[in-house]
mmCIF file of C-alpha atoms in Angstrom:
data_model
loop_
_atom_site.group_PDB
_atom_site.id
_atom_site.type_symbol
_atom_site.label_atom_id
_atom_site.label_comp_id
_atom_site.label_asym_id
_atom_site.label_seq_id
_atom_site.Cartn_x
_atom_site.Cartn_y
_atom_site.Cartn_z
ATOM 1 C CA ASP A 289 73.852 -33.196 36.404
ATOM 2 C CA THR A 290 70.615 -35.187 36.452
ATOM 3 C CA GLY A 291 68.285 -32.480 35.167
ATOM 4 C CA VAL A 292 66.657 -32.159 31.768
ATOM 5 C CA SER A 293 69.187 -31.278 29.092
ATOM 6 C CA GLN A 294 68.623 -29.816 25.647
ATOM 7 C CA ASP A 295 70.889 -29.512 22.662
ATOM 8 C CA PRO A 296 71.778 -27.185 21.077
ATOM 9 C CA ARG A 297 71.191 -24.224 23.368
ATOM 10 C CA HIS A 298 71.117 -21.812 20.448
ATOM 11 C CA LYS A 299 70.409 -22.305 16.770
ATOM 12 C CA ILE A 300 70.481 -19.736 14.006
ATOM 13 C CA THR A 301 69.187 -20.829 10.645
ATOM 14 C CA LYS A 302 68.005 -19.380 7.383
ATOM 15 C CA ARG A 303 64.388 -19.464 6.355
ATOM 16 C CA GLY A 304 63.537 -22.681 4.552
ATOM 17 C CA GLN A 305 66.135 -24.821 6.296
ATOM 18 C CA ASN A 306 65.300 -27.799 8.504
ATOM 19 C CA VAL A 307 66.376 -27.915 12.145
ATOM 20 C CA THR A 308 66.358 -30.668 14.757
ATOM 21 C CA PHE A 309 66.544 -30.279 18.514
ATOM 22 C CA ARG A 310 67.258 -32.925 21.103
ATOM 23 C CA CYS A 311 65.968 -33.339 24.641
ATOM 24 C CA ASP A 312 67.277 -35.747 27.268
ATOM 25 C CA PRO A 313 64.807 -36.071 30.137
ATOM 26 C CA ILE A 314 65.514 -36.995 33.724
ATOM 27 C CA SER A 315 66.390 -40.667 33.466
ATOM 28 C CA GLU A 316 63.552 -42.156 35.505
ATOM 29 C CA HIS A 317 60.870 -39.950 33.916
ATOM 30 C CA ASN A 318 58.543 -41.668 31.471
ATOM 31 C CA ARG A 319 56.709 -38.506 30.353
ATOM 32 C CA LEU A 320 58.208 -35.897 28.065
ATOM 33 C CA TYR A 321 56.794 -32.601 26.808
ATOM 34 C CA TRP A 322 57.685 -29.967 24.258
ATOM 35 C CA TYR A 323 56.673 -26.325 24.624
ATOM 36 C CA ARG A 324 57.386 -23.180 22.659
ATOM 37 C CA GLN A 325 57.876 -19.798 24.337
ATOM 38 C CA THR A 326 58.024 -16.488 22.528
ATOM 39 C CA LEU A 327 59.161 -13.219 24.083
ATOM 40 C CA GLY A 328 56.727 -11.886 26.650
ATOM 41 C CA GLN A 329 54.548 -14.985 26.585
ATOM 42 C CA GLY A 330 54.173 -18.086 28.645
ATOM 43 C CA PRO A 331 55.142 -21.490 27.283
ATOM 44 C CA GLU A 332 52.698 -22.964 24.790
ATOM 45 C CA PHE A 333 52.184 -26.710 24.816
ATOM 46 C CA LEU A 334 53.217 -28.510 21.628
ATOM 47 C CA THR A 335 53.175 -32.227 22.350
ATOM 48 C CA TYR A 336 53.463 -34.923 25.012
ATOM 49 C CA PHE A 337 54.892 -38.441 25.096
ATOM 50 C CA GLN A 338 54.375 -41.207 27.554
ATOM 51 C CA ASN A 339 57.249 -43.604 26.966
ATOM 52 C CA GLU A 340 57.529 -43.768 23.172
ATOM 53 C CA ALA A 341 53.871 -42.997 22.440
ATOM 54 C CA GLN A 342 52.880 -39.480 21.392
ATOM 55 C CA LEU A 343 49.593 -39.063 23.249
ATOM 56 C CA GLU A 344 48.732 -35.370 22.958
ATOM 57 C CA LYS A 345 49.469 -32.917 20.191
ATOM 58 C CA SER A 346 48.549 -29.244 20.004
ATOM 59 C CA ARG A 347 46.823 -27.689 17.022
ATOM 60 C CA LEU A 348 49.807 -25.316 17.066
ATOM 61 C CA LEU A 349 51.936 -28.154 15.783
ATOM 62 C CA SER A 350 51.697 -27.708 12.050
ATOM 63 C CA ASP A 351 52.665 -30.347 9.498
ATOM 64 C CA ARG A 352 56.159 -28.859 9.410
ATOM 65 C CA PHE A 353 56.743 -29.940 13.006
ATOM 66 C CA SER A 354 57.405 -33.512 14.022
ATOM 67 C CA ALA A 355 58.521 -34.995 17.301
ATOM 68 C CA GLU A 356 59.743 -38.458 18.123
ATOM 69 C CA ARG A 357 60.766 -40.421 21.145
ATOM 70 C CA PRO A 358 61.785 -43.711 19.582
ATOM 71 C CA LYS A 359 63.024 -45.633 22.616
ATOM 72 C CA GLY A 360 61.104 -43.811 25.299
ATOM 73 C CA SER A 361 64.189 -41.952 26.462
ATOM 74 C CA PHE A 362 65.483 -38.892 24.549
ATOM 75 C CA SER A 363 63.261 -37.004 22.132
ATOM 76 C CA THR A 364 63.819 -34.969 18.988
ATOM 77 C CA LEU A 365 61.772 -32.091 17.620
ATOM 78 C CA GLU A 366 62.230 -31.347 13.940
ATOM 79 C CA ILE A 367 61.002 -28.248 12.136
ATOM 80 C CA GLN A 368 61.004 -28.449 8.356
ATOM 81 C CA ARG A 369 61.131 -25.447 6.034
ATOM 82 C CA THR A 370 61.578 -23.013 8.907
ATOM 83 C CA GLU A 371 59.787 -19.671 8.827
ATOM 84 C CA GLN A 372 60.606 -16.467 10.685
ATOM 85 C CA GLY A 373 57.556 -17.030 12.861
ATOM 86 C CA ASP A 374 59.207 -20.192 14.201
ATOM 87 C CA SER A 375 61.766 -18.064 16.047
ATOM 88 C CA ALA A 376 61.228 -18.850 19.720
ATOM 89 C CA MET A 377 62.576 -20.721 22.711
ATOM 90 C CA TYR A 378 61.761 -24.415 22.518
ATOM 91 C CA LEU A 379 61.427 -25.961 25.939
ATOM 92 C CA CYS A 380 61.450 -29.600 26.898
ATOM 93 C CA ALA A 381 60.118 -30.925 30.186
ATOM 94 C CA SER A 382 59.799 -34.341 31.782
ATOM 95 C CA SER A 383 57.789 -35.873 34.577
ATOM 96 C CA SER A 384 56.990 -39.174 36.158
ATOM 97 C CA SER A 385 53.552 -40.777 35.949
ATOM 98 C CA ARG A 386 54.035 -41.664 39.615
ATOM 99 C CA SER A 387 53.619 -37.967 40.484
ATOM 100 C CA SER A 388 49.911 -37.313 41.053
ATOM 101 C CA TYR A 389 50.275 -33.591 40.473
ATOM 102 C CA ASN A 390 52.499 -34.044 37.434
ATOM 103 C CA GLU A 391 55.404 -31.836 38.384
ATOM 104 C CA GLN A 392 57.159 -31.068 35.130
ATOM 105 C CA PHE A 393 60.882 -30.382 35.248
ATOM 106 C CA PHE A 394 62.012 -28.038 32.522
ATOM 107 C CA GLY A 395 65.235 -27.936 30.580
ATOM 108 C CA PRO A 396 67.111 -24.709 29.735
ATOM 109 C CA GLY A 397 65.597 -24.543 26.265
ATOM 110 C CA THR A 398 66.876 -24.198 22.705
ATOM 111 C CA ARG A 399 66.647 -20.679 21.327
ATOM 112 C CA LEU A 400 65.884 -20.732 17.600
ATOM 113 C CA THR A 401 66.436 -17.692 15.412
ATOM 114 C CA VAL A 402 65.234 -17.899 11.831
ATOM 115 C CA LEU A 403 66.748 -15.234 9.582
ATOM 116 C CA GLY B 108 38.986 -23.509 25.442
ATOM 117 C CA GLU B 109 41.672 -22.840 27.973
ATOM 118 C CA ASP B 110 42.846 -19.327 28.695
ATOM 119 C CA VAL B 111 44.934 -18.112 31.619
ATOM 120 C CA GLU B 112 45.365 -14.399 32.285
ATOM 121 C CA GLN B 113 47.720 -12.509 34.541
ATOM 122 C CA SER B 114 48.706 -8.905 35.042
ATOM 123 C CA LEU B 115 52.035 -8.183 33.401
ATOM 124 C CA PHE B 116 53.972 -6.387 36.097
ATOM 125 C CA LEU B 117 54.160 -5.982 39.884
ATOM 126 C CA SER B 118 56.587 -3.873 41.885
ATOM 127 C CA VAL B 119 56.999 -4.236 45.645
ATOM 128 C CA ARG B 120 59.449 -3.109 48.287
ATOM 129 C CA GLU B 121 61.725 -5.633 49.939
ATOM 130 C CA GLY B 122 60.098 -7.023 53.074
ATOM 131 C CA ASP B 123 56.537 -6.358 51.876
ATOM 132 C CA SER B 124 54.132 -9.047 50.743
ATOM 133 C CA SER B 125 53.557 -9.631 47.029
ATOM 134 C CA VAL B 126 50.258 -10.865 45.644
ATOM 135 C CA ILE B 127 50.167 -12.138 42.080
ATOM 136 C CA ASN B 128 46.757 -12.828 40.598
ATOM 137 C CA CYS B 129 45.554 -15.123 37.858
ATOM 138 C CA THR B 130 42.233 -15.982 36.253
ATOM 139 C CA TYR B 131 41.530 -19.073 34.197
ATOM 140 C CA THR B 132 38.607 -20.196 32.087
ATOM 141 C CA ASP B 133 38.705 -23.995 32.057
ATOM 142 C CA SER B 134 36.288 -25.200 34.723
ATOM 143 C CA SER B 135 37.641 -28.731 34.373
ATOM 144 C CA SER B 136 41.060 -27.678 35.645
ATOM 145 C CA THR B 137 42.232 -30.206 38.165
ATOM 146 C CA TYR B 138 45.612 -28.840 39.122
ATOM 147 C CA LEU B 139 46.754 -25.241 39.197
ATOM 148 C CA TYR B 140 50.423 -24.354 39.382
ATOM 149 C CA TRP B 141 52.749 -21.467 39.999
ATOM 150 C CA TYR B 142 56.066 -21.517 38.170
ATOM 151 C CA LYS B 143 59.011 -19.136 38.527
ATOM 152 C CA GLN B 144 61.336 -18.150 35.674
ATOM 153 C CA GLU B 145 64.539 -16.273 36.371
ATOM 154 C CA PRO B 146 66.627 -14.696 33.593
ATOM 155 C CA GLY B 147 68.705 -17.334 31.855
ATOM 156 C CA ALA B 148 67.232 -20.112 33.971
ATOM 157 C CA GLY B 149 64.623 -22.752 33.290
ATOM 158 C CA LEU B 150 61.101 -22.771 34.641
ATOM 159 C CA GLN B 151 60.835 -23.994 38.202
ATOM 160 C CA LEU B 152 57.673 -25.260 39.866
ATOM 161 C CA LEU B 153 57.063 -23.270 43.052
ATOM 162 C CA THR B 154 53.833 -24.774 44.274
ATOM 163 C CA TYR B 155 50.565 -26.268 43.115
ATOM 164 C CA ILE B 156 47.025 -26.629 44.379
ATOM 165 C CA PHE B 157 44.445 -29.274 43.677
ATOM 166 C CA SER B 158 41.043 -27.984 42.569
ATOM 167 C CA ASN B 159 39.221 -29.251 45.661
ATOM 168 C CA MET B 160 41.389 -27.092 47.919
ATOM 169 C CA ASP B 161 40.847 -23.447 48.837
ATOM 170 C CA MET B 162 44.259 -22.660 50.232
ATOM 171 C CA LYS B 163 47.715 -24.062 50.439
ATOM 172 C CA GLN B 164 50.627 -22.674 52.447
ATOM 173 C CA ASP B 165 54.249 -23.572 51.900
ATOM 174 C CA GLN B 166 56.729 -21.513 53.938
ATOM 175 C CA ARG B 167 56.571 -17.948 52.551
ATOM 176 C CA LEU B 168 54.119 -18.925 49.813
ATOM 177 C CA THR B 169 50.331 -18.956 50.162
ATOM 178 C CA VAL B 170 48.089 -20.028 47.298
ATOM 179 C CA LEU B 171 44.411 -19.108 47.353
ATOM 180 C CA LEU B 172 41.905 -20.653 44.960
ATOM 181 C CA ASN B 173 38.417 -19.304 44.329
ATOM 182 C CA LYS B 174 36.978 -21.974 42.087
ATOM 183 C CA LYS B 175 33.644 -20.184 41.654
ATOM 184 C CA ASP B 176 35.357 -17.116 40.197
ATOM 185 C CA LYS B 177 38.183 -19.165 38.615
ATOM 186 C CA HIS B 178 40.688 -16.969 40.414
ATOM 187 C CA LEU B 179 44.061 -18.055 41.734
ATOM 188 C CA SER B 180 46.528 -15.977 43.710
ATOM 189 C CA LEU B 181 50.061 -16.391 44.976
ATOM 190 C CA ARG B 182 51.149 -14.459 48.039
ATOM 191 C CA ILE B 183 54.830 -14.189 48.824
ATOM 192 C CA ALA B 184 55.469 -13.039 52.376
ATOM 193 C CA ASP B 185 58.545 -10.970 53.252
ATOM 194 C CA THR B 186 59.508 -10.544 49.598
ATOM 195 C CA GLN B 187 63.256 -10.583 48.955
ATOM 196 C CA THR B 188 65.307 -9.282 46.026
ATOM 197 C CA GLY B 189 65.944 -12.910 45.078
ATOM 198 C CA ASP B 190 62.218 -13.250 44.416
ATOM 199 C CA SER B 191 62.535 -10.936 41.412
ATOM 200 C CA ALA B 192 61.498 -13.083 38.450
ATOM 201 C CA ILE B 193 58.587 -13.832 36.138
ATOM 202 C CA TYR B 194 55.828 -15.867 37.751
ATOM 203 C CA PHE B 195 53.561 -18.030 35.609
ATOM 204 C CA CYS B 196 50.185 -19.342 36.599
ATOM 205 C CA ALA B 197 49.278 -22.597 34.854
ATOM 206 C CA GLU B 198 46.395 -25.034 34.789
ATOM 207 C CA ARG B 199 45.884 -28.629 33.793
ATOM 208 C CA PRO B 200 42.495 -30.226 33.160
ATOM 209 C CA GLY B 201 41.720 -33.618 34.559
ATOM 210 C CA GLY B 202 42.614 -36.531 32.327
ATOM 211 C CA TYR B 203 45.121 -34.582 30.275
ATOM 212 C CA GLN B 204 48.800 -33.824 30.632
ATOM 213 C CA LYS B 205 48.745 -30.576 28.662
ATOM 214 C CA VAL B 206 49.505 -27.602 30.895
ATOM 215 C CA THR B 207 48.290 -24.153 29.825
ATOM 216 C CA PHE B 208 50.404 -21.247 31.043
ATOM 217 C CA GLY B 209 49.498 -17.613 31.546
ATOM 218 C CA THR B 210 51.519 -14.769 30.049
ATOM 219 C CA GLY B 211 53.508 -14.303 33.236
ATOM 220 C CA THR B 212 53.793 -11.539 35.832
ATOM 221 C CA LYS B 213 57.150 -9.836 36.180
ATOM 222 C CA LEU B 214 57.838 -9.190 39.850
ATOM 223 C CA GLN B 215 60.301 -6.427 40.611
ATOM 224 C CA VAL B 216 61.513 -6.168 44.202
ATOM 225 C CA ILE B 217 62.894 -2.775 45.163
ATOM 226 C CA PRO B 218 65.583 -2.868 47.863
#
């Protein structure tokens, strides 16, 4: 399978705990994105990497959220001191800078439930 | 700021055409996209249109762009039950990679 993969697919945690999600993009893609999607809404952009550099970051990304892409391949998204409002589907996508229209390929998502 | 709006629900009979509408606010949008999301599946790009185009046709899909009114539509000809899904309109301004999605339109196809 050469698509975008995310791990874990589901995460249940208690309020106040830290969680970390992983995304493995399509191997030849140098761009990677994180989005958050809540029920009945479209995905909301969180952040974007080109190679290992984090180039765009949404105001939605509070200080409790941090994302890394240390070697320009896989990425991690960490949420510290989780709150119930963090419950959502976290989507990762990747694309190639060679695509002029920036087709983003999405992974299946990690569903986070904060109790 | 960017805002993308869509109607929430559309019901059509199998074989009819479906038209899903979208309005956006960012006049600097360079690319506009239509994505499809099926239950339990990831988002899939259906088609896109560049802002200097008025229309794009791709098999059963026709995208119309009215840049003056900031209105985008997706027409699906000969709608099939397999087209039942949520359709998201999205826009991306020039020079940025951030894509802003609408709330999605749930298309229900009645056999």
